[in-house]
Amino acid sequence: MGPGPMDIHPRVYQALTSPVIGHLDPSYLEAIDRVGVLLQETFQTANKVTNATPGTGTSGMEACVANLLEPGDKALICVHGYFGDRIRQMAERQDAEVTVLEGAWGKPTDPEAVAQALSTGEFKVVGLIHAETSTGVLQPLSDISKLARDHGAMILLDTVTSLGGVELKVDEWGIDVAYSCSQKCIGAPPGMAPVTFSDRAMRSVENRKHAVRSWYLDIGLLNKYWGSERVYHHTSSSTMNYALLEALELIDEEGLDERFERHLKNHRALVVGIEGMGLEMLVEPEFRLPTLNTVLIPDGVDDATLRGFLLQEYNLEIGGGLGALKGKVWRVGLMGYSSLSENVIFFLSALDRALAKQGHRSDIEVGLTAAAEVLNG
Amino acid sequence: MGPGPMDIHPRVYQALTSPVIGHLDPSYLEAIDRVGVLLQETFQTANKVTNATPGTGTSGMEACVANLLEPGDKALICVHGYFGDRIRQMAERQDAEVTVLEGAWGKPTDPEAVAQALSTGEFKVVGLIHAETSTGVLQPLSDISKLARDHGAMILLDTVTSLGGVELKVDEWGIDVAYSCSQKCIGAPPGMAPVTFSDRAMRSVENRKHAVRSWYLDIGLLNKYWGSERVYHHTSSSTMNYALLEALELIDEEGLDERFERHLKNHRALVVGIEGMGLEMLVEPEFRLPTLNTVLIPDGVDDATLRGFLLQEYNLEIGGGLGALKGKVWRVGLMGYSSLSENVIFFLSALDRALAKQGHRSDIEVGLTAAAEVLNG
């Protein structure tokens, strides 16, 4: 129950052991096509260039950044956590002119600050994080997306911790490029990165003055393999793709709305449980990310000792804080197959025991009762 | 029995379904360390920076090229097939000054031509292919490696189709950087790329003027995760790594020399079988690659029809020619777990049937007898 990877469904394990077949085998190409169709559904987009890059979520981030930006391009990167800063680093390696809009860790980016920043120049790309895994903040998008459109800039969106777990409407919200990972709300093992590029983004890539610096993640070359041309590019891993495909089929069977509802309910149960116990969440209610919950560490409780106890005594992994939040929060993931009511109850009880071990008393009965009310409601 | 991926061992399938665990779990970090140790054995190197990049073989190629070369660096790239040309393309995307030494497809690079090319400037890197998957050529290395050392250049070597199947001595031969893939002679599914960087190569990376253009494949960042610092970089796939680890344990158990001997014997049996049938190999005997065999297509035989027949009638996949060799050769892989005596016999017999279907008669009895003699010898 950390920030990922999550547990995976038995059907996904089974798909992993499909016999390894060639990257140009006709039946395998059908599977790649199906991955594309199901990812379009999950991203809620009609973008033709929608599939998964052959690497972890970070490869998806690099594919988006390196294809959209070339030397001298102006990019506005909104940073209010660890992963926004990673986009900035990648954009700088493309020799883009990067303007950073710094926000407080634990709060979303403010649309007014974006409007102000956009007024200072002609930006090609605005990069931001939909669901910041380091802080548990869910970024509202409609205002910022409209501002970027009015400005003529493209939106590049990190959906690593939201795709398949939280409402995400790429087309309706006017997102140009988005990337995610396979091992969080999607529920497959790590190793693949879903990406989607709008027609506008693809035109921008086709009109580049310089070749994309990454040959491996050049979206034009990847798309010649994913698309109807089937030009050999890399030896696509059938192992990883069949697992991803099965995880996407499970999402299709559950239904996106039902899936979002499940994630939301378990999140709400966890929050009332935490608050019932007398603990506090880091993020204000309206910006809380249902898939990744940041709980403030109470005064006098040792972070590493507590997480070590959970791992040793209960085989339960939760995440510590990153960067500015190190030692200040715990990060509790409820994503994909692991977003289960029993995990909520288990976590609250185990946390109570771990706190008691350090002499910190919590109102576990109040917490469990509140959580159970939400789960049974 | 194409150019890859190969069939994989049941133990490797089993390893694939190890429970997915976090990239910083202590037991997983031990597995990553063990991958490094076993790859050192397989590369025959003491290089500390030896592990596997999170992507297919092409990610390993890009990691090597993008870390060693920066804008303005002079690189000599030896191209005598499809994959040498891919190195060239990647090097040009780093804005390196690339000199191409073109060789004939089906022959190795000539050391005298390398000496001549090196005399025209100060090259930082010489890039070449140990085992060219598109032609079936095994490149002798000692002469070229010595030339590069005397010149002060580093050798960047593609070992995609040789690592774990053919003699490869990184340290003894003075190779500075090498990369491979997981799905050929190693015998794991596609999706990981073994790489090794010498101390000299790492010093060169540390002294770069510009940051490596790929954040995802920055060897300095990767090594902070692989090494003792354990700094989070990407969500390493335990699925892929446990499969790779099991494949490497199998190599360790078999022994490198025994493994090379097995590959060589099956290759020799295939060659005498092919020649006994009255067909010819593309490559001269002394430069033939044991793991990937290129058979000349006889006049009057249709390539696609024959490969389609093998796939449909015998569920047997072999590769067609790439680039300049399209329609001229078949590529028959005998690598890793798939390098088996029964595969040699099966392929020869199936090929005879497929040729007969097109009215082409071969001396299959002579071929099989010759192959069996080698296999039983």
PDB file of N, CA and C in Angstrom, chain B residues 337-372:
ATOM      1  N   TYR B 337      18.071 -20.913 -24.829  1.00  0.00           N
ATOM      2  CA  TYR B 337      17.333 -22.163 -24.592  1.00  0.00           C
ATOM      3  C   TYR B 337      16.911 -22.812 -25.903  1.00  0.00           C
ATOM      4  N   SER B 338      16.801 -22.023 -26.985  1.00  0.00           N
ATOM      5  CA  SER B 338      16.350 -22.546 -28.286  1.00  0.00           C
ATOM      6  C   SER B 338      17.476 -23.160 -29.105  1.00  0.00           C
ATOM      7  N   SER B 339      18.713 -23.048 -28.652  1.00  0.00           N
ATOM      8  CA  SER B 339      19.808 -23.688 -29.387  1.00  0.00           C
ATOM      9  C   SER B 339      19.854 -25.157 -28.996  1.00  0.00           C
ATOM     10  N   LEU B 340      19.056 -25.960 -29.694  1.00  0.00           N
ATOM     11  CA  LEU B 340      18.842 -27.370 -29.348  1.00  0.00           C
ATOM     12  C   LEU B 340      19.085 -28.240 -30.570  1.00  0.00           C
ATOM     13  N   SER B 341      19.635 -29.437 -30.362  1.00  0.00           N
ATOM     14  CA  SER B 341      19.865 -30.335 -31.491  1.00  0.00           C
ATOM     15  C   SER B 341      18.546 -30.671 -32.193  1.00  0.00           C
ATOM     16  N   GLU B 342      17.473 -30.860 -31.441  1.00  0.00           N
ATOM     17  CA  GLU B 342      16.206 -31.198 -32.093  1.00  0.00           C
ATOM     18  C   GLU B 342      15.692 -30.063 -32.974  1.00  0.00           C
ATOM     19  N   ASN B 343      16.037 -28.825 -32.604  1.00  0.00           N
ATOM     20  CA  ASN B 343      15.621 -27.711 -33.456  1.00  0.00           C
ATOM     21  C   ASN B 343      16.365 -27.724 -34.790  1.00  0.00           C
ATOM     22  N   VAL B 344      17.651 -28.142 -34.761  1.00  0.00           N
ATOM     23  CA  VAL B 344      18.423 -28.228 -36.007  1.00  0.00           C
ATOM     24  C   VAL B 344      17.772 -29.235 -36.951  1.00  0.00           C
ATOM     25  N   ILE B 345      17.501 -30.414 -36.423  1.00  0.00           N
ATOM     26  CA  ILE B 345      16.913 -31.497 -37.234  1.00  0.00           C
ATOM     27  C   ILE B 345      15.527 -31.100 -37.730  1.00  0.00           C
ATOM     28  N   PHE B 346      14.749 -30.511 -36.849  1.00  0.00           N
ATOM     29  CA  PHE B 346      13.390 -30.076 -37.207  1.00  0.00           C
ATOM     30  C   PHE B 346      13.433 -29.028 -38.319  1.00  0.00           C
ATOM     31  N   PHE B 347      14.314 -28.053 -38.175  1.00  0.00           N
ATOM     32  CA  PHE B 347      14.382 -26.988 -39.182  1.00  0.00           C
ATOM     33  C   PHE B 347      14.766 -27.537 -40.554  1.00  0.00           C
ATOM     34  N   LEU B 348      15.804 -28.389 -40.583  1.00  0.00           N
ATOM     35  CA  LEU B 348      16.255 -28.922 -41.886  1.00  0.00           C
ATOM     36  C   LEU B 348      15.115 -29.686 -42.565  1.00  0.00           C
ATOM     37  N   SER B 349      14.434 -30.517 -41.813  1.00  0.00           N
ATOM     38  CA  SER B 349      13.359 -31.340 -42.391  1.00  0.00           C
ATOM     39  C   SER B 349      12.198 -30.456 -42.860  1.00  0.00           C
ATOM     40  N   ALA B 350      11.846 -29.484 -42.042  1.00  0.00           N
ATOM     41  CA  ALA B 350      10.732 -28.602 -42.408  1.00  0.00           C
ATOM     42  C   ALA B 350      11.091 -27.771 -43.639  1.00  0.00           C
ATOM     43  N   LEU B 351      12.341 -27.326 -43.688  1.00  0.00           N
ATOM     44  CA  LEU B 351      12.782 -26.550 -44.849  1.00  0.00           C
ATOM     45  C   LEU B 351      12.698 -27.396 -46.117  1.00  0.00           C
ATOM     46  N   ASP B 352      13.120 -28.655 -46.008  1.00  0.00           N
ATOM     47  CA  ASP B 352      13.035 -29.569 -47.170  1.00  0.00           C
ATOM     48  C   ASP B 352      11.588 -29.668 -47.666  1.00  0.00           C
ATOM     49  N   ARG B 353      10.658 -29.834 -46.748  1.00  0.00           N
ATOM     50  CA  ARG B 353       9.237 -29.943 -47.127  1.00  0.00           C
ATOM     51  C   ARG B 353       8.750 -28.647 -47.781  1.00  0.00           C
ATOM     52  N   ALA B 354       9.178 -27.520 -47.237  1.00  0.00           N
ATOM     53  CA  ALA B 354       8.733 -26.225 -47.767  1.00  0.00           C
ATOM     54  C   ALA B 354       9.313 -25.982 -49.160  1.00  0.00           C
ATOM     55  N   LEU B 355      10.561 -26.413 -49.358  1.00  0.00           N
ATOM     56  CA  LEU B 355      11.175 -26.271 -50.695  1.00  0.00           C
ATOM     57  C   LEU B 355      10.474 -27.183 -51.696  1.00  0.00           C
ATOM     58  N   ALA B 356      10.192 -28.415 -51.271  1.00  0.00           N
ATOM     59  CA  ALA B 356       9.524 -29.390 -52.167  1.00  0.00           C
ATOM     60  C   ALA B 356       8.177 -28.839 -52.630  1.00  0.00           C
ATOM     61  N   LYS B 357       7.486 -28.160 -51.707  1.00  0.00           N
ATOM     62  CA  LYS B 357       6.176 -27.557 -52.021  1.00  0.00           C
ATOM     63  C   LYS B 357       6.286 -26.582 -53.197  1.00  0.00           C
ATOM     64  N   GLN B 358       7.468 -25.986 -53.358  1.00  0.00           N
ATOM     65  CA  GLN B 358       7.682 -25.048 -54.480  1.00  0.00           C
ATOM     66  C   GLN B 358       8.440 -25.726 -55.623  1.00  0.00           C
ATOM     67  N   GLY B 359       8.525 -27.065 -55.583  1.00  0.00           N
ATOM     68  CA  GLY B 359       9.175 -27.795 -56.681  1.00  0.00           C
ATOM     69  C   GLY B 359      10.692 -27.775 -56.635  1.00  0.00           C
ATOM     70  N   HIS B 360      11.242 -27.329 -55.490  1.00  0.00           N
ATOM     71  CA  HIS B 360      12.702 -27.295 -55.378  1.00  0.00           C
ATOM     72  C   HIS B 360      13.160 -28.520 -54.601  1.00  0.00           C
ATOM     73  N   ARG B 361      13.979 -29.385 -55.233  1.00  0.00           N
ATOM     74  CA  ARG B 361      14.406 -30.613 -54.556  1.00  0.00           C
ATOM     75  C   ARG B 361      15.728 -30.420 -53.851  1.00  0.00           C
ATOM     76  N   SER B 362      15.811 -30.875 -52.615  1.00  0.00           N
ATOM     77  CA  SER B 362      17.085 -30.801 -51.886  1.00  0.00           C
ATOM     78  C   SER B 362      17.469 -32.206 -51.406  1.00  0.00           C
ATOM     79  N   ASP B 363      18.768 -32.397 -51.161  1.00  0.00           N
ATOM     80  CA  ASP B 363      19.257 -33.713 -50.715  1.00  0.00           C
ATOM     81  C   ASP B 363      19.121 -33.828 -49.200  1.00  0.00           C
ATOM     82  N   ILE B 364      17.882 -33.966 -48.757  1.00  0.00           N
ATOM     83  CA  ILE B 364      17.650 -33.920 -47.316  1.00  0.00           C
ATOM     84  C   ILE B 364      18.335 -35.063 -46.578  1.00  0.00           C
ATOM     85  N   GLU B 365      18.455 -36.228 -47.232  1.00  0.00           N
ATOM     86  CA  GLU B 365      19.095 -37.346 -46.533  1.00  0.00           C
ATOM     87  C   GLU B 365      20.564 -37.047 -46.258  1.00  0.00           C
ATOM     88  N   VAL B 366      21.225 -36.504 -47.267  1.00  0.00           N
ATOM     89  CA  VAL B 366      22.633 -36.125 -47.093  1.00  0.00           C
ATOM     90  C   VAL B 366      22.746 -35.069 -45.973  1.00  0.00           C
ATOM     91  N   GLY B 367      21.852 -34.101 -46.024  1.00  0.00           N
ATOM     92  CA  GLY B 367      21.877 -33.019 -45.035  1.00  0.00           C
ATOM     93  C   GLY B 367      21.672 -33.525 -43.616  1.00  0.00           C
ATOM     94  N   LEU B 368      20.649 -34.346 -43.445  1.00  0.00           N
ATOM     95  CA  LEU B 368      20.346 -34.854 -42.095  1.00  0.00           C
ATOM     96  C   LEU B 368      21.456 -35.745 -41.563  1.00  0.00           C
ATOM     97  N   THR B 369      22.022 -36.550 -42.445  1.00  0.00           N
ATOM     98  CA  THR B 369      23.106 -37.440 -42.018  1.00  0.00           C
ATOM     99  C   THR B 369      24.306 -36.617 -41.541  1.00  0.00           C
ATOM    100  N   ALA B 370      24.638 -35.597 -42.311  1.00  0.00           N
ATOM    101  CA  ALA B 370      25.784 -34.744 -41.942  1.00  0.00           C
ATOM    102  C   ALA B 370      25.517 -34.029 -40.617  1.00  0.00           C
ATOM    103  N   ALA B 371      24.304 -33.514 -40.462  1.00  0.00           N
ATOM    104  CA  ALA B 371      23.962 -32.797 -39.227  1.00  0.00           C
ATOM    105  C   ALA B 371      24.038 -33.751 -38.036  1.00  0.00           C
ATOM    106  N   ALA B 372      23.475 -34.940 -38.197  1.00  0.00           N
ATOM    107  CA  ALA B 372      23.449 -35.902 -37.095  1.00  0.00           C
ATOM    108  C   ALA B 372      24.870 -36.303 -36.685  1.00  0.00           C
TER     109      ALA B 372
END
